[in-house]
Coordinates of C-alpha atoms in Angstrom, one line a residue:
X1 CA 127.1 93.2 81.8
X2 CA 126.6 95.6 84.7
X3 CA 129.3 97.7 86.4
X4 CA 131.2 96.6 89.4
X5 CA 130.6 99.0 92.3
X6 CA 132.3 99.4 95.6
X7 CA 131.3 101.4 98.7
X8 CA 133.0 102.0 102.0
X9 CA 130.6 102.6 104.9
X10 CA 131.1 106.0 106.6
X11 CA 130.3 106.8 110.2
X12 CA 127.1 108.6 109.2
X13 CA 125.9 105.5 107.4
X14 CA 126.5 103.0 110.3
X15 CA 123.3 101.3 111.4
X16 CA 121.6 101.9 108.0
X17 CA 119.8 98.8 106.6
X18 CA 121.8 97.4 103.7
X19 CA 118.8 97.5 101.3
X20 CA 118.1 101.2 102.0
X21 CA 121.8 102.1 101.7
X22 CA 122.1 100.4 98.3
X23 CA 118.8 101.7 96.9
X24 CA 119.8 105.3 97.8
X25 CA 123.2 105.1 96.1
X26 CA 122.7 103.1 93.0
X27 CA 120.8 104.8 90.2
X28 CA 117.6 102.9 89.2
X29 CA 117.8 100.6 92.2
X30 CA 114.5 100.2 94.2
X31 CA 114.3 98.6 97.6
X32 CA 113.0 95.5 96.0
X33 CA 116.0 95.4 93.6
X34 CA 118.4 95.9 96.5
X35 CA 116.8 93.1 98.6
X36 CA 117.0 90.7 95.6
X37 CA 120.7 91.5 95.2
X38 CA 121.4 90.8 98.9
X39 CA 119.4 87.6 98.9
X40 CA 121.2 86.4 95.8
X41 CA 124.6 87.1 97.2
X42 CA 125.4 89.8 94.7
X43 CA 126.5 92.2 97.5
X44 CA 129.6 91.1 99.4
X45 CA 131.0 92.6 102.6
X46 CA 134.7 92.3 103.4
X47 CA 133.8 91.5 107.1
X48 CA 130.8 89.2 107.2
X49 CA 127.9 87.6 105.3
X50 CA 125.1 90.0 104.4
X51 CA 121.4 89.6 104.0
X52 CA 118.5 92.0 103.4
X53 CA 118.1 92.6 107.1
X54 CA 121.8 93.5 107.8
X55 CA 122.6 96.8 109.4
X56 CA 125.8 98.4 108.1
X57 CA 129.0 98.8 110.2
X58 CA 131.4 101.7 109.9
X59 CA 134.5 100.9 107.8
X60 CA 133.2 97.8 106.1
X61 CA 133.4 97.7 102.3
X62 CA 130.6 96.5 100.1
X63 CA 131.3 95.0 96.7
X64 CA 128.3 95.0 94.3
X65 CA 128.8 92.4 91.7
X66 CA 127.9 93.1 88.1
X67 CA 124.5 91.9 86.9
X68 CA 124.4 88.7 84.9
X69 CA 123.8 88.9 81.2
X70 CA 120.3 90.2 80.8
X71 CA 117.6 88.0 79.3
X72 CA 115.8 88.9 76.1
X73 CA 113.3 91.8 76.6
X74 CA 109.9 90.3 77.2
X75 CA 107.2 91.0 74.5
X76 CA 105.6 94.4 74.7
X77 CA 102.1 94.1 76.2
X78 CA 99.2 96.1 74.8
X79 CA 98.9 99.6 76.1
X80 CA 96.1 100.1 78.7
X81 CA 93.0 102.0 77.6
X82 CA 93.6 105.8 77.6
X83 CA 90.7 107.3 79.6
X84 CA 91.6 111.0 79.2
X85 CA 94.2 113.2 77.5
X86 CA 94.9 116.9 77.6
X87 CA 97.9 119.1 77.1
X88 CA 98.9 118.5 80.7
X89 CA 97.6 115.1 81.7
X90 CA 97.1 111.5 80.6
X91 CA 94.8 109.1 82.4
X92 CA 95.1 105.4 81.8
X93 CA 93.1 102.4 83.0
X94 CA 95.8 100.2 84.5
X95 CA 94.9 96.5 84.4
X96 CA 95.7 94.3 87.4
X97 CA 99.2 92.7 87.2
X98 CA 100.9 95.7 85.4
X99 CA 103.6 97.5 87.3
X100 CA 103.5 101.3 87.5
X101 CA 107.3 101.5 87.0
X102 CA 109.8 98.8 86.0
X103 CA 111.7 97.4 89.0
X104 CA 114.1 94.6 89.6
X105 CA 117.3 93.4 88.1
X106 CA 115.8 92.6 84.6
X107 CA 113.7 94.7 82.3
X108 CA 110.0 94.7 82.9
X109 CA 107.2 96.6 81.3
X110 CA 105.4 99.1 83.4
X111 CA 102.8 101.7 82.7
X112 CA 105.2 104.6 82.5
X113 CA 107.4 103.0 79.8
X114 CA 104.4 101.9 77.8
X115 CA 103.1 105.5 78.0
X116 CA 106.5 106.9 76.9
X117 CA 106.4 104.6 73.9
X118 CA 102.9 105.8 73.1
X119 CA 104.0 109.4 73.3
X120 CA 107.6 109.5 72.1
X121 CA 109.7 112.5 72.9
X122 CA 107.4 113.6 75.7
X123 CA 108.6 114.2 79.3
X124 CA 106.1 112.0 81.2
X125 CA 105.9 111.5 84.9
X126 CA 103.8 109.2 87.1
X127 CA 101.5 111.4 89.3
X128 CA 100.9 108.6 91.9
X129 CA 101.2 104.9 92.3
X130 CA 99.0 101.8 92.5
X131 CA 100.0 98.4 93.7
X132 CA 100.7 95.9 91.0
X133 CA 97.5 94.0 91.8
X134 CA 95.4 97.1 91.9
X135 CA 93.6 98.2 88.8
X136 CA 92.1 101.5 87.7
X137 CA 92.7 105.2 87.0
X138 CA 96.3 106.4 86.9
X139 CA 97.3 110.0 86.2
X140 CA 100.5 110.8 84.2
X141 CA 101.8 114.4 84.0
X142 CA 102.9 115.7 80.7
X143 CA 106.0 117.9 81.2
X144 CA 107.7 119.3 84.3
X145 CA 105.2 122.1 85.1
X146 CA 102.3 119.7 85.1
X147 CA 104.3 117.2 87.2
X148 CA 105.0 119.8 89.9
X149 CA 101.4 120.9 90.0
X150 CA 100.1 117.3 90.2
X151 CA 102.5 116.2 92.9
X152 CA 101.6 119.4 94.9
X153 CA 97.9 118.7 94.5
X154 CA 98.3 115.1 95.8
X155 CA 100.4 116.3 98.8
X156 CA 97.8 119.0 99.6
X157 CA 95.0 116.4 99.4
X158 CA 93.3 118.3 96.7
X159 CA 92.9 115.1 94.6
X160 CA 90.0 113.0 95.6
X161 CA 90.2 109.3 94.9
X162 CA 87.4 106.7 95.0
X163 CA 88.2 103.0 95.1
X164 CA 86.0 99.9 94.7
X165 CA 86.8 96.8 96.7
X166 CA 85.3 93.4 96.7
X167 CA 85.3 92.3 100.3
X168 CA 84.5 89.2 102.2
X169 CA 81.1 88.9 103.7
X170 CA 78.1 91.3 104.0
X171 CA 78.7 94.4 106.1
X172 CA 75.8 95.2 108.5
X173 CA 76.3 98.9 107.8
X174 CA 75.6 101.0 104.7
X175 CA 78.2 103.6 105.4
X176 CA 81.1 103.6 107.9
X177 CA 84.0 105.9 108.6
X178 CA 87.2 104.6 110.1
X179 CA 89.5 106.9 111.9
X180 CA 92.5 104.8 113.0
X181 CA 96.2 105.6 112.9
X182 CA 98.5 103.4 111.0
X183 CA 102.1 102.4 111.6
X184 CA 104.5 99.4 111.1
X185 CA 103.4 96.0 112.3
X186 CA 105.6 94.3 114.9
X187 CA 105.1 90.9 113.3
X188 CA 107.4 88.8 111.1
X189 CA 106.3 90.5 107.8
X190 CA 108.3 93.8 107.5
X191 CA 106.1 95.5 104.9
X192 CA 102.9 94.9 106.8
X193 CA 101.1 97.8 108.6
X194 CA 99.0 97.8 111.7
X195 CA 96.6 100.0 113.6
X196 CA 98.7 101.9 116.2
X197 CA 97.9 104.8 118.5
X198 CA 101.4 106.1 117.8
X199 CA 101.0 105.8 114.0
X200 CA 100.1 108.3 111.4
X201 CA 96.5 109.6 111.3
X202 CA 94.4 107.7 108.7
X203 CA 90.7 108.2 107.8
X204 CA 88.6 106.3 105.3
X205 CA 84.9 106.5 104.5
X206 CA 83.2 103.3 103.2
X207 CA 79.8 102.8 101.5
X208 CA 78.3 99.5 100.5
X209 CA 77.5 99.6 96.8
X210 CA 76.1 96.0 96.5
X211 CA 75.8 92.9 98.7
X212 CA 76.1 89.5 97.1
X213 CA 75.8 86.1 98.7
X214 CA 79.4 85.8 100.1
X215 CA 81.0 89.1 99.0
X216 CA 80.2 92.7 98.8
X217 CA 81.2 95.7 96.6
X218 CA 82.3 98.6 98.8
X219 CA 83.2 102.1 97.7
X220 CA 86.2 103.6 99.6
X221 CA 87.0 107.3 99.9
X222 CA 90.4 107.7 101.7
X223 CA 90.8 111.1 103.3
X224 CA 94.5 110.4 103.9
X225 CA 97.0 108.4 101.9
X226 CA 98.8 106.0 104.2
X227 CA 100.5 102.7 103.1
X228 CA 97.9 99.9 102.7
X229 CA 95.3 102.2 104.3
X230 CA 92.2 100.7 102.5
X231 CA 93.3 97.1 102.9
X232 CA 94.1 97.5 106.6
X233 CA 91.0 99.5 107.5
X234 CA 88.7 97.0 105.7
X235 CA 90.4 94.1 107.4
X236 CA 90.0 95.8 110.8
X237 CA 86.2 95.9 110.2
X238 CA 86.2 92.1 109.6
X239 CA 85.7 92.5 105.8
X240 CA 89.2 92.0 104.3
X241 CA 89.6 92.5 100.5
X242 CA 89.1 89.3 98.6
X243 CA 92.4 87.9 97.4
X244 CA 94.5 90.0 99.8
X245 CA 97.6 88.0 100.7
X246 CA 98.7 90.2 103.6
X247 CA 95.6 91.4 105.5
X248 CA 92.9 89.1 106.9
X249 CA 95.4 86.2 106.6
X250 CA 97.9 84.5 108.9
X251 CA 101.5 85.8 108.3
X252 CA 102.6 82.3 107.3
X253 CA 100.6 82.6 104.1
X254 CA 102.4 85.7 102.9
X255 CA 105.8 84.4 104.0
X256 CA 105.2 81.1 102.1
X257 CA 104.4 83.1 98.9
X258 CA 107.4 85.4 99.4
X259 CA 109.8 82.5 99.9
X260 CA 108.3 80.4 97.1
X261 CA 107.0 77.6 99.5
X262 CA 103.8 75.7 99.2
X263 CA 100.9 76.7 101.4
X264 CA 98.1 74.2 102.0
X265 CA 94.7 75.4 100.8
X266 CA 96.1 78.6 99.3
X267 CA 93.5 79.0 96.6
X268 CA 90.6 78.6 99.0
X269 CA 92.3 80.9 101.6
X270 CA 92.7 83.7 99.1
X271 CA 89.4 83.4 97.3
X272 CA 90.8 85.2 94.2
X273 CA 94.1 85.3 92.3
X274 CA 94.7 88.9 93.2
X275 CA 93.4 91.4 95.7
X276 CA 90.2 92.9 94.3
X277 CA 90.9 96.6 94.7
X278 CA 90.1 99.0 91.8
X279 CA 90.8 102.8 91.5
X280 CA 87.4 103.7 90.3
X281 CA 87.6 107.5 90.0
X282 CA 89.9 110.5 90.4
X283 CA 88.5 114.0 90.9
X284 CA 90.7 117.0 90.6
X285 CA 90.3 120.7 89.7
X286 CA 86.9 120.1 88.1
X287 CA 88.0 117.0 86.3
X288 CA 86.5 113.5 87.0
X289 CA 88.0 110.4 85.3
X290 CA 86.4 107.0 85.9
X291 CA 87.5 103.5 85.0
X292 CA 85.1 100.6 84.6
X293 CA 85.3 97.7 87.0
X294 CA 87.7 95.1 85.5
X295 CA 86.2 91.8 84.1
X296 CA 87.6 89.6 86.9
X297 CA 85.9 91.6 89.6
X298 CA 82.7 91.7 87.6
X299 CA 82.7 88.0 87.2
X300 CA 83.4 87.3 90.8
X301 CA 80.6 89.7 92.0
X302 CA 78.1 88.0 89.7
X303 CA 79.0 84.6 91.2
X304 CA 77.8 86.0 94.5

């Protein structure tokens, strides 16, 4: 069983979203975990009902109920292919569907704990993150010195990343550069981003690798690293990534999936079970690591 926790909201915390408050104060809690606990009624205020959108009020007390008995640990999946190894770095080819880091109320396998089992006793750290649906090259630092150097390189934009995306349609350009700032969307989906003049600068260079009958393979070189940058920039060009649930779709589709409701014509609307985005290569400090395109994207491209 988990541990019962209690928090009294201070003046400085008033107005903080409940999910952010909890994830910052409970070790191992992500925003997703906090939102799950709020939705499931496992966080109780002494003043009012709470949900994941609640803003905290000074003086209220939050009671975090213990977790239920955990289910049995799921079977260990096979480790992803190891693309590169040195004294400082590991590079894995993450398959689609695998988390980078375990999240949620129950145990899940992620790339980092698979890597730690493969290299027992080592101090391993994720160098960066990919979405669950995104496949491809992932760097893991071996030891604290390598971790600091790798994080600094990403922050300084010294690491170059190339992605491959299967997009809808056939672009009428061979190369195209998008320079469009990104910020939060004002619509009903909170995690969605939008093109905004008051947002953060974002630049991506695109190149068409192959055109098929109804889809195209596009190489993407982000010059910045904003949330959902590639997905949003491609959708803004009229060539959303195949399988994307958030961009190039009405918000009702994503909300139905999030809430577990049926959505008419879902399979046809998405065109693929996951968004077809692949981290093709990483270039850093004279090193280039590449990951082959995953089988599901190869098959879909061949279908045309």
